[in-house]
Structure formats: structure tokens, C-alpha cells
PDB file of N, CA and C in Angstrom:
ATOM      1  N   UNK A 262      25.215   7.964  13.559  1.00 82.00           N
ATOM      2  CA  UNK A 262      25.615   8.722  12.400  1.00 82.00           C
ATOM      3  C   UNK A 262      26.121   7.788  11.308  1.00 82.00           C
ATOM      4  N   UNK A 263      26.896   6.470  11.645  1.00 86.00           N
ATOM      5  CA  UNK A 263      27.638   5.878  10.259  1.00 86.00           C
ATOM      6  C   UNK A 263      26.340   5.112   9.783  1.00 86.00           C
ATOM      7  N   UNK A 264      25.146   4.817  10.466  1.00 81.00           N
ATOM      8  CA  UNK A 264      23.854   4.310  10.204  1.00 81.00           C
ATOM      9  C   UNK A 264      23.547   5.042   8.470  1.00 81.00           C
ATOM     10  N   UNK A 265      23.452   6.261   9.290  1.00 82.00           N
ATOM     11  CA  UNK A 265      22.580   6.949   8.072  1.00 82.00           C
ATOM     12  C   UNK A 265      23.720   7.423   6.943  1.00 82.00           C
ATOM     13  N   UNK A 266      24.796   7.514   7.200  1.00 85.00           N
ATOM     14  CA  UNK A 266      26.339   7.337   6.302  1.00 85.00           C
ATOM     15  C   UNK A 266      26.068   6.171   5.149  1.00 85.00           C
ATOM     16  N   UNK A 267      25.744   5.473   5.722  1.00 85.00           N
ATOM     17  CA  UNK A 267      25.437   4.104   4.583  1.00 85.00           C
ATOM     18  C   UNK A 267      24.441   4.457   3.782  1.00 85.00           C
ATOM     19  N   UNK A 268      23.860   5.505   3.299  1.00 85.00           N
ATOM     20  CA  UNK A 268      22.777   5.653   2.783  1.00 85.00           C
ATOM     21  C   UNK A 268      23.066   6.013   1.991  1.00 85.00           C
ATOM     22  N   UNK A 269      23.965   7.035   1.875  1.00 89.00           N
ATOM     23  CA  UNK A 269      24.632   8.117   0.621  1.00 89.00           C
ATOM     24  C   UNK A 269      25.301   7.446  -0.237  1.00 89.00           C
ATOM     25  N   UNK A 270      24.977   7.860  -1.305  1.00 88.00           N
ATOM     26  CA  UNK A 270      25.517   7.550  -3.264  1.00 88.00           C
ATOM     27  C   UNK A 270      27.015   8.037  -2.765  1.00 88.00           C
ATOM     28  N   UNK A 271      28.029   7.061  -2.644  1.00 87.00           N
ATOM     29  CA  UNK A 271      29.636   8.045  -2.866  1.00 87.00           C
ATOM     30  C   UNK A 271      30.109   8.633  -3.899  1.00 87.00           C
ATOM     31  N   UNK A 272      29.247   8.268  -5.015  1.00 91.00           N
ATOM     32  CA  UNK A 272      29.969   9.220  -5.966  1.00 91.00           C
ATOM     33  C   UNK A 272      28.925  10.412  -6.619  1.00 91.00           C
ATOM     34  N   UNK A 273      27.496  10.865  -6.188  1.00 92.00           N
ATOM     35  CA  UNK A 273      26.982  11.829  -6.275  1.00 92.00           C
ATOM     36  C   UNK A 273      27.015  12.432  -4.662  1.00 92.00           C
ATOM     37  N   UNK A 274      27.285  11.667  -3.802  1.00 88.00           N
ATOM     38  CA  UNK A 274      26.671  12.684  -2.618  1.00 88.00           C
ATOM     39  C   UNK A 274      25.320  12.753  -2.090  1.00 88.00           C
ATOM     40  N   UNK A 275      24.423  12.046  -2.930  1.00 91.00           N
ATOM     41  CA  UNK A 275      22.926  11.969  -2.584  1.00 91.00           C
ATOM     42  C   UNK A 275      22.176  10.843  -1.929  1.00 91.00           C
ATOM     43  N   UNK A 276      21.266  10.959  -0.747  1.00 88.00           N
ATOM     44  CA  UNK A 276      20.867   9.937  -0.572  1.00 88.00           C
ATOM     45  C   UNK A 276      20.159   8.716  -1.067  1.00 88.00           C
ATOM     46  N   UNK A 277      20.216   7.593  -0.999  1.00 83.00           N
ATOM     47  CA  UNK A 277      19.592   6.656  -2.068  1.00 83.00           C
ATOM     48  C   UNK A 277      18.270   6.388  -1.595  1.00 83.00           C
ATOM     49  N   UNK A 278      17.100   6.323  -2.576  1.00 83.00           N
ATOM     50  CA  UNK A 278      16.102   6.369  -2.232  1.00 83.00           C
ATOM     51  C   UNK A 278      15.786   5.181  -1.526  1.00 83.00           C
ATOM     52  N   UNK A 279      15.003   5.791   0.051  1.00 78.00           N
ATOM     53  CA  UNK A 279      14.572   4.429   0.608  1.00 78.00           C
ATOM     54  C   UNK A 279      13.134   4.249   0.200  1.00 78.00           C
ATOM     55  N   UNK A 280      12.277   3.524  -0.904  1.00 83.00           N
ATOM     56  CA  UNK A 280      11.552   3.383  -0.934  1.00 83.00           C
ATOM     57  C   UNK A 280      11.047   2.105  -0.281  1.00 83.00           C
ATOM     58  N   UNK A 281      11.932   1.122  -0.416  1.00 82.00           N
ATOM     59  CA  UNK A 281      11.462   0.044   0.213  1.00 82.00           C
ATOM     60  C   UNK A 281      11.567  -0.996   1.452  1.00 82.00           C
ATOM     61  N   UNK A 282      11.953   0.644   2.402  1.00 79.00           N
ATOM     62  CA  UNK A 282      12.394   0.459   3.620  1.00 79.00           C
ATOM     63  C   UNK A 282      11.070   0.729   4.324  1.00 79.00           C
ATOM     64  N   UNK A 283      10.866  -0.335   5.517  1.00 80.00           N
ATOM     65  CA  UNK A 283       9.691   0.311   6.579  1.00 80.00           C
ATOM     66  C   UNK A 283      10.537   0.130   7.732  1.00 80.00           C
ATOM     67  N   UNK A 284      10.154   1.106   8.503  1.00 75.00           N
ATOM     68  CA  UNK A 284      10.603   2.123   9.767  1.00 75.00           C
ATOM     69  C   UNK A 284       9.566   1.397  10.951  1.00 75.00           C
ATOM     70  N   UNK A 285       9.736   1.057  11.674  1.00 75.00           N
ATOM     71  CA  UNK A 285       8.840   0.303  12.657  1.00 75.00           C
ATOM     72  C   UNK A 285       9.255   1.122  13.779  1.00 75.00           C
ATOM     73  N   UNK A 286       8.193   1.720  14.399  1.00 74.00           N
ATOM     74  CA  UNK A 286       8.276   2.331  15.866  1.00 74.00           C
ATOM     75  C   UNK A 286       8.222   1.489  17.051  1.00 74.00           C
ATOM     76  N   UNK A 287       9.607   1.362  17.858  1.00 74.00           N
ATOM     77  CA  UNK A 287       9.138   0.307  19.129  1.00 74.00           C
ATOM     78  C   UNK A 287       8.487   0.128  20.245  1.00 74.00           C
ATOM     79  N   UNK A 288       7.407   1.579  19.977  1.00 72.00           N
ATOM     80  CA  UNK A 288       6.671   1.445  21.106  1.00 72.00           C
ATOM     81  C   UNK A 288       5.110   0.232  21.036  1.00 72.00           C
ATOM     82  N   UNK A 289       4.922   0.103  19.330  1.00 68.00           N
ATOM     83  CA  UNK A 289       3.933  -1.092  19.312  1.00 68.00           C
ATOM     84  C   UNK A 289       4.205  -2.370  19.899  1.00 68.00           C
ATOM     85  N   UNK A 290       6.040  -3.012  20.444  1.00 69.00           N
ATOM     86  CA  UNK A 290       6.027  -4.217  20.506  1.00 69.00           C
ATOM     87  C   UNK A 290       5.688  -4.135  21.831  1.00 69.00           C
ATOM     88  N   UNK A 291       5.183  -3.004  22.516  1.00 70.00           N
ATOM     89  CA  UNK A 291       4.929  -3.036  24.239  1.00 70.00           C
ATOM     90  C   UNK A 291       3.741  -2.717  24.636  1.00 70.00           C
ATOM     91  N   UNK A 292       2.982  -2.515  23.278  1.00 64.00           N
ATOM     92  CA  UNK A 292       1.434  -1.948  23.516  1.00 64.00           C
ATOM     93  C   UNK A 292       0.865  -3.448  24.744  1.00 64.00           C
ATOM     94  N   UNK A 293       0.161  -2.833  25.892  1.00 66.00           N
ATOM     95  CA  UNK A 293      -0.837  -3.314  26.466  1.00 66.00           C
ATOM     96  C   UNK A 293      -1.898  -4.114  25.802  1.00 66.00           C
ATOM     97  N   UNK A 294      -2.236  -5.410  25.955  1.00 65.00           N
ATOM     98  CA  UNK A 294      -3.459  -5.392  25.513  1.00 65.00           C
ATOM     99  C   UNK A 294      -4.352  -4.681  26.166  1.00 65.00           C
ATOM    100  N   UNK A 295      -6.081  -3.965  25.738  1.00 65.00           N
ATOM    101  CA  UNK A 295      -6.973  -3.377  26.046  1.00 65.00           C
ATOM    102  C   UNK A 295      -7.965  -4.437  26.768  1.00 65.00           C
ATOM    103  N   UNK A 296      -7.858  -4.523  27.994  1.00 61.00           N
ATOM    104  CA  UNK A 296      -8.647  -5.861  28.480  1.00 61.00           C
ATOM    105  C   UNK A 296      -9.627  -5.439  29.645  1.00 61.00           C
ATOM    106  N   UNK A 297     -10.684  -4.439  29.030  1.00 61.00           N
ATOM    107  CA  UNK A 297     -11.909  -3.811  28.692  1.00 61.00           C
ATOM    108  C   UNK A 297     -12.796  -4.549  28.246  1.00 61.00           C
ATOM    109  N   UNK A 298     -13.955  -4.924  29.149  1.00 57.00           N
ATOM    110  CA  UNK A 298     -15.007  -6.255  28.034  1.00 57.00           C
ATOM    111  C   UNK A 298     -16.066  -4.828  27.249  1.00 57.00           C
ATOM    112  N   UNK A 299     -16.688  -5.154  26.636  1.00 56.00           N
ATOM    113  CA  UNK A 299     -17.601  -4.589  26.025  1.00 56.00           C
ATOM    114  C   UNK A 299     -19.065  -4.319  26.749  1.00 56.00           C
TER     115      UNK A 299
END
């Protein structure tokens, strides 16, 4: 919760735009390689 607390404008109350935030899901750093020949 104080994560996303840090986000908010304190003196409007509004969140600040994350435009130039990327969000990375951690299930890609465990992907398998596919080691399937062709």
C-alpha cells in the first residue's frame, strides 16, 4: 500500500501520471527455453 501511496499529488489528491513507467511481469525471467528442433 505505501508503494502505490507514493504516487499521489499531496496537494491535489490525484495520481501522477505514470507514463514512463514499464511494469515487467516476473514470470518472463523463468520462461523455459523451447528446446523443440524444427
Amino acid at each position: 500500500m505505501e508503494h502505490a501511496l507514493t504516487f499521489i499529488d499531496p496537494t491535489s489528491l490525484v495520481f501522477e501520471p505514470m507514463y514512463d513507467m514499464v511494469h515487467v511481469d516476473e514470470k518472463w525471467f523463468y520462461e523455459e527455453v523451447n528446446k523443440r528442433s524444427c
